[in-house]
Amino acid sequence: QRRNLQIRVTMSISGTIGVISGINECVNLFQWARSSISSLHSRWSGKQEQNLQDEVLHLQSGLQCLSDTLPAMYNLIDRAEWRSHKHCVAELLPKFSDAVYDAEDILDEFRWYEQKVTVEGIASQSAFIDFFNCVIQGSFNKVKDIQKRLENLSNLLEKMGLGEATPRFDKSVRPETSSFPIETIMFGRDQELTQVIELLVVREGDSTTKAHSKGKRECRTINSSKRTLATINHVCNEQENGLAVLPIVGIGGVGKTTMAQHIYQQVKPHFKKTIWLSVSDDFDVKRLTKEALQSISGEESTGQLDSLQHALHKTVCQKKLLIVLDDLWDDALKENGQSWKRFCAPLKNVRKGSIMLVTTRSQKVADGVRTMKTLKLNGLKDDVFWNFFKLCMFGSERFSNDHELEQIGRSILPKLKGSPLAAKTLGRLLRMNRHTTYWNNVLESELWELRQQEDDILPALRLSYMYLPFYLKRCFSLCGVYPKDHEFEKDYLAEIWVAEGFVEPQGDIPIQDIASQYFEDLVSRSFFQKVHGAYVIHDLLHDMVQMVSKNDCFILKNVNEFQKIPKNVRHLSVLSNPKFDYSKLLSLCKHEKLRTLICNMPLEDKVVAPVMDHWCTELGRMRVIICASTTGLPGSVCNLKHLRYLEISRASPLKSLPSTFCCLYNLQILYIGECKIESLPSDFDKLISLRRIELCGFRYYLEYQLNCDALEAEQKKRYLHGL
């Protein structure tokens, strides 16, 4: 019966051509459909007409419901990621994310049909019919199916308590720290440790005033692990008071807390009052003030914030104070920094020479609280790090009984990038099994593929990812589709994020500028680092992002990895490999939910060139295609209704674009600058979303001026005629 109704809707709406020519060309598809049915009311009974109208209304209502619930679904994904270390949540999260992706795709497809009506007007009378047939296939309704999946999975997740309290780090993942070092020996930090201690300690016989005055005239230096001199200026008038703030910054697992613990223990006798606070992701001024008082007095304090701060002020006033705030996160700077100032207010009248040590992963936090130049901790140097890794693997840094295992260990060492926590993680895994086969398997595996405990290196680094706002999580997780050591360009990555739909509009600000600010935010949070003028992701952070995006992103390097591609992968990069033949590349068509395809191997060979036609036919949800080179774009490119970004990065034999290319109403970016395009389709102006074009010798950016000086007059005329 439903199938018959669908046929009647299709036939009836098709029959309205010419009857409702007065309808505005830009009218909403559903208004168009309802008007079509009403205009032909004489052709069927009132009940039939009502059934048709109801069917259209149900579809419209279903799409609106999906659109309205997406923000709540994003919020639930965000909350679930905070508990993804729990097996039950980790099992459901990929399924829930998949349903959310499907909802986005069907809404995006509907918008394409709306744009078709906008562009083609009355000539596009089949738009609603095509969309209707795409969504409703017999008794199966895609929209209702997605709604049921979302409802079912969200209910299961919320029953696990994910819809309740504000997300915080689980204590099992981020345990509280104390001033007592777990590691009694520090490897490779002797020089930094000694110089920081000399900076903080006023020697016997020196007055505080002299020592402090001396700090005005001198720049004390700390040797980083790179052996470059980083000056730490002891500012005299620290933040209107005598409390200097020295941040220690580095990625998770590099040894910040251990460094702070050793400093604390060694300089403690030189201070009248000492406080250690384990802050983590909950910068609650009242809680921290209570704990500061308890740290000094040994007694639990109660009362309002005002009375607590008066008590703390009285306790530390004119006293030489050492206070450590371990593991500071961005919420310390909430309320435009007012929360931080509120916490520091009772500490204003401490004695000169007092100091606050802060450990943080975020350069942004360090810059927001420091009064002295930040001490940045990098990975340990090779020789020292090898000794530490041997201790983790064999229980001794000097001796191992197995030369072969030691050689494999040396080969594993570069993976760890000098991270003490990474050395502990791999050392624990290797210590469990002393067989060379197992060690070689660890060597050949990516770090993110190895099973890890909650306090190991990648779960520790994942905390930084979890703390990101959801929109930055989506942006950074996409970087898991790029190989290690990939050099990122801000503008390029910003365009990709926009094309993927990850960037939230903000009033009249150009969306490209918003995406660029996302990139700067990730830089300030140390997710990207600048090396020799280019932005890269630290190898361990890259392992972490591959771990968190393992269901969505995949890098195809070898022939044997085709079977490892996740079933519902969304973002895929294909590295150049001569063993990737036509059949292997064709097999990618089964991953029909793919949104991003980065193919770094040329598709010019006659054997593999036809694969592009199959990709365009079967992978209709792709939003971003980056291809090294190709002989041409097939007519089937019109199937890519979601496509926003198309790049052919190298010189290719491509000379023209098919006429069907002009159906890509969502296309925003077209980069084929190395191809000698001789002509553009006559309907090129139908690409209403196009913002940036780079053709051979021709560049057009909507935000900027046209740049085609390199073209001869006739060439300009030919290109501009197409536009």
mmCIF file with all atom_site columns, N, CA, C and O in Angstrom, residues 15 55 97 169 219 251 299 399 488 539 541 560 613 632 634 651 672 702:
data_model
loop_
_atom_site.group_PDB
_atom_site.id
_atom_site.type_symbol
_atom_site.label_atom_id
_atom_site.label_alt_id
_atom_site.label_comp_id
_atom_site.label_asym_id
_atom_site.label_entity_id
_atom_site.label_seq_id
_atom_site.pdbx_PDB_ins_code
_atom_site.Cartn_x
_atom_site.Cartn_y
_atom_site.Cartn_z
_atom_site.occupancy
_atom_site.B_iso_or_equiv
_atom_site.pdbx_formal_charge
_atom_site.auth_seq_id
_atom_site.auth_comp_id
_atom_site.auth_asym_id
_atom_site.auth_atom_id
_atom_site.pdbx_PDB_model_num
ATOM 1  N N  . GLY A 1 15  ? 2.714  15.063 -12.998 1.00 0.00 ? 15  GLY A N  1
ATOM 2  C CA . GLY A 1 15  ? 1.655  15.566 -13.864 1.00 0.00 ? 15  GLY A CA 1
ATOM 3  C C  . GLY A 1 15  ? 1.342  17.033 -13.679 1.00 0.00 ? 15  GLY A C  1
ATOM 4  O O  . GLY A 1 15  ? 0.508  17.581 -14.400 1.00 0.00 ? 15  GLY A O  1
ATOM 5  N N  . GLU A 1 55  ? 1.836  12.288 3.591   1.00 0.00 ? 55  GLU A N  1
ATOM 6  C CA . GLU A 1 55  ? 3.123  11.668 3.301   1.00 0.00 ? 55  GLU A CA 1
ATOM 7  C C  . GLU A 1 55  ? 4.216  12.728 3.161   1.00 0.00 ? 55  GLU A C  1
ATOM 8  O O  . GLU A 1 55  ? 5.326  12.592 3.679   1.00 0.00 ? 55  GLU A O  1
ATOM 9  N N  . SER A 1 97  ? 27.834 7.716  16.600  1.00 0.00 ? 97  SER A N  1
ATOM 10 C CA . SER A 1 97  ? 28.444 8.693  15.692  1.00 0.00 ? 97  SER A CA 1
ATOM 11 C C  . SER A 1 97  ? 28.060 8.401  14.252  1.00 0.00 ? 97  SER A C  1
ATOM 12 O O  . SER A 1 97  ? 27.808 9.323  13.462  1.00 0.00 ? 97  SER A O  1
ATOM 13 N N  . PHE A 1 169 ? 37.313 14.890 34.091  1.00 0.00 ? 169 PHE A N  1
ATOM 14 C CA . PHE A 1 169 ? 38.223 13.759 33.970  1.00 0.00 ? 169 PHE A CA 1
ATOM 15 C C  . PHE A 1 169 ? 37.902 12.722 35.040  1.00 0.00 ? 169 PHE A C  1
ATOM 16 O O  . PHE A 1 169 ? 37.761 13.060 36.219  1.00 0.00 ? 169 PHE A O  1
ATOM 17 N N  . CYS A 1 219 ? 69.555 38.102 33.979  1.00 0.00 ? 219 CYS A N  1
ATOM 18 C CA . CYS A 1 219 ? 68.702 37.122 33.322  1.00 0.00 ? 219 CYS A CA 1
ATOM 19 C C  . CYS A 1 219 ? 69.275 35.758 33.621  1.00 0.00 ? 219 CYS A C  1
ATOM 20 O O  . CYS A 1 219 ? 70.372 35.437 33.186  1.00 0.00 ? 219 CYS A O  1
ATOM 21 N N  . ILE A 1 251 ? 53.950 18.542 26.508  1.00 0.00 ? 251 ILE A N  1
ATOM 22 C CA . ILE A 1 251 ? 52.844 17.634 26.229  1.00 0.00 ? 251 ILE A CA 1
ATOM 23 C C  . ILE A 1 251 ? 52.710 16.617 27.360  1.00 0.00 ? 251 ILE A C  1
ATOM 24 O O  . ILE A 1 251 ? 53.625 16.444 28.173  1.00 0.00 ? 251 ILE A O  1
ATOM 25 N N  . GLU A 1 299 ? 44.338 21.135 58.756  1.00 0.00 ? 299 GLU A N  1
ATOM 26 C CA . GLU A 1 299 ? 42.957 21.018 59.215  1.00 0.00 ? 299 GLU A CA 1
ATOM 27 C C  . GLU A 1 299 ? 42.006 21.408 58.094  1.00 0.00 ? 299 GLU A C  1
ATOM 28 O O  . GLU A 1 299 ? 42.288 22.318 57.308  1.00 0.00 ? 299 GLU A O  1
ATOM 29 N N  . PHE A 1 399 ? 72.322 -3.158 32.051  1.00 0.00 ? 399 PHE A N  1
ATOM 30 C CA . PHE A 1 399 ? 72.566 -4.556 31.727  1.00 0.00 ? 399 PHE A CA 1
ATOM 31 C C  . PHE A 1 399 ? 71.308 -5.228 31.180  1.00 0.00 ? 399 PHE A C  1
ATOM 32 O O  . PHE A 1 399 ? 70.217 -5.014 31.671  1.00 0.00 ? 399 PHE A O  1
ATOM 33 N N  . PHE A 1 488 ? 51.308 20.998 7.635   1.00 0.00 ? 488 PHE A N  1
ATOM 34 C CA . PHE A 1 488 ? 49.990 21.605 7.472   1.00 0.00 ? 488 PHE A CA 1
ATOM 35 C C  . PHE A 1 488 ? 50.107 23.098 7.176   1.00 0.00 ? 488 PHE A C  1
ATOM 36 O O  . PHE A 1 488 ? 50.956 23.786 7.738   1.00 0.00 ? 488 PHE A O  1
ATOM 37 N N  . ASP A 1 539 ? 54.688 13.518 16.918  1.00 0.00 ? 539 ASP A N  1
ATOM 38 C CA . ASP A 1 539 ? 54.421 12.111 16.582  1.00 0.00 ? 539 ASP A CA 1
ATOM 39 C C  . ASP A 1 539 ? 53.520 11.419 17.592  1.00 0.00 ? 539 ASP A C  1
ATOM 40 O O  . ASP A 1 539 ? 52.645 10.620 17.234  1.00 0.00 ? 539 ASP A O  1
ATOM 41 N N  . LEU A 1 541 ? 51.283 12.859 19.560  1.00 0.00 ? 541 LEU A N  1
ATOM 42 C CA . LEU A 1 541 ? 49.936 13.392 19.394  1.00 0.00 ? 541 LEU A CA 1
ATOM 43 C C  . LEU A 1 541 ? 49.293 12.811 18.136  1.00 0.00 ? 541 LEU A C  1
ATOM 44 O O  . LEU A 1 541 ? 48.070 12.602 18.084  1.00 0.00 ? 541 LEU A O  1
ATOM 45 N N  . ASN A 1 560 ? 48.274 -5.051 2.166   1.00 0.00 ? 560 ASN A N  1
ATOM 46 C CA . ASN A 1 560 ? 47.609 -5.874 3.182   1.00 0.00 ? 560 ASN A CA 1
ATOM 47 C C  . ASN A 1 560 ? 46.705 -5.071 4.109   1.00 0.00 ? 560 ASN A C  1
ATOM 48 O O  . ASN A 1 560 ? 46.053 -5.632 4.985   1.00 0.00 ? 560 ASN A O  1
ATOM 49 N N  . ASP A 1 613 ? 35.729 6.964  -12.333 1.00 0.00 ? 613 ASP A N  1
ATOM 50 C CA . ASP A 1 613 ? 34.313 6.886  -12.694 1.00 0.00 ? 613 ASP A CA 1
ATOM 51 C C  . ASP A 1 613 ? 33.529 6.072  -11.671 1.00 0.00 ? 613 ASP A C  1
ATOM 52 O O  . ASP A 1 613 ? 32.425 6.442  -11.256 1.00 0.00 ? 613 ASP A O  1
ATOM 53 N N  . GLY A 1 632 ? 41.088 12.585 -16.534 1.00 0.00 ? 632 GLY A N  1
ATOM 54 C CA . GLY A 1 632 ? 39.892 13.392 -16.737 1.00 0.00 ? 632 GLY A CA 1
ATOM 55 C C  . GLY A 1 632 ? 38.858 13.127 -15.664 1.00 0.00 ? 632 GLY A C  1
ATOM 56 O O  . GLY A 1 632 ? 38.957 12.168 -14.905 1.00 0.00 ? 632 GLY A O  1
ATOM 57 N N  . PRO A 1 634 ? 35.029 12.128 -14.938 1.00 0.00 ? 634 PRO A N  1
ATOM 58 C CA . PRO A 1 634 ? 33.942 11.461 -15.659 1.00 0.00 ? 634 PRO A CA 1
ATOM 59 C C  . PRO A 1 634 ? 32.629 12.224 -15.535 1.00 0.00 ? 634 PRO A C  1
ATOM 60 O O  . PRO A 1 634 ? 32.447 13.053 -14.638 1.00 0.00 ? 634 PRO A O  1
ATOM 61 N N  . ALA A 1 651 ? 50.286 18.347 -12.320 1.00 0.00 ? 651 ALA A N  1
ATOM 62 C CA . ALA A 1 651 ? 49.989 18.492 -13.743 1.00 0.00 ? 651 ALA A CA 1
ATOM 63 C C  . ALA A 1 651 ? 49.356 17.208 -14.258 1.00 0.00 ? 651 ALA A C  1
ATOM 64 O O  . ALA A 1 651 ? 49.844 16.112 -13.997 1.00 0.00 ? 651 ALA A O  1
ATOM 65 N N  . ILE A 1 672 ? 42.623 23.213 -9.625  1.00 0.00 ? 672 ILE A N  1
ATOM 66 C CA . ILE A 1 672 ? 43.228 22.400 -10.684 1.00 0.00 ? 672 ILE A CA 1
ATOM 67 C C  . ILE A 1 672 ? 44.241 23.272 -11.429 1.00 0.00 ? 672 ILE A C  1
ATOM 68 O O  . ILE A 1 672 ? 44.284 23.320 -12.657 1.00 0.00 ? 672 ILE A O  1
ATOM 69 N N  . LEU A 1 702 ? 36.685 34.653 -3.848  1.00 0.00 ? 702 LEU A N  1
ATOM 70 C CA . LEU A 1 702 ? 35.530 35.511 -3.606  1.00 0.00 ? 702 LEU A CA 1
ATOM 71 C C  . LEU A 1 702 ? 35.862 36.627 -2.622  1.00 0.00 ? 702 LEU A C  1
ATOM 72 O O  . LEU A 1 702 ? 35.410 37.751 -2.750  1.00 0.00 ? 702 LEU A O  1
#
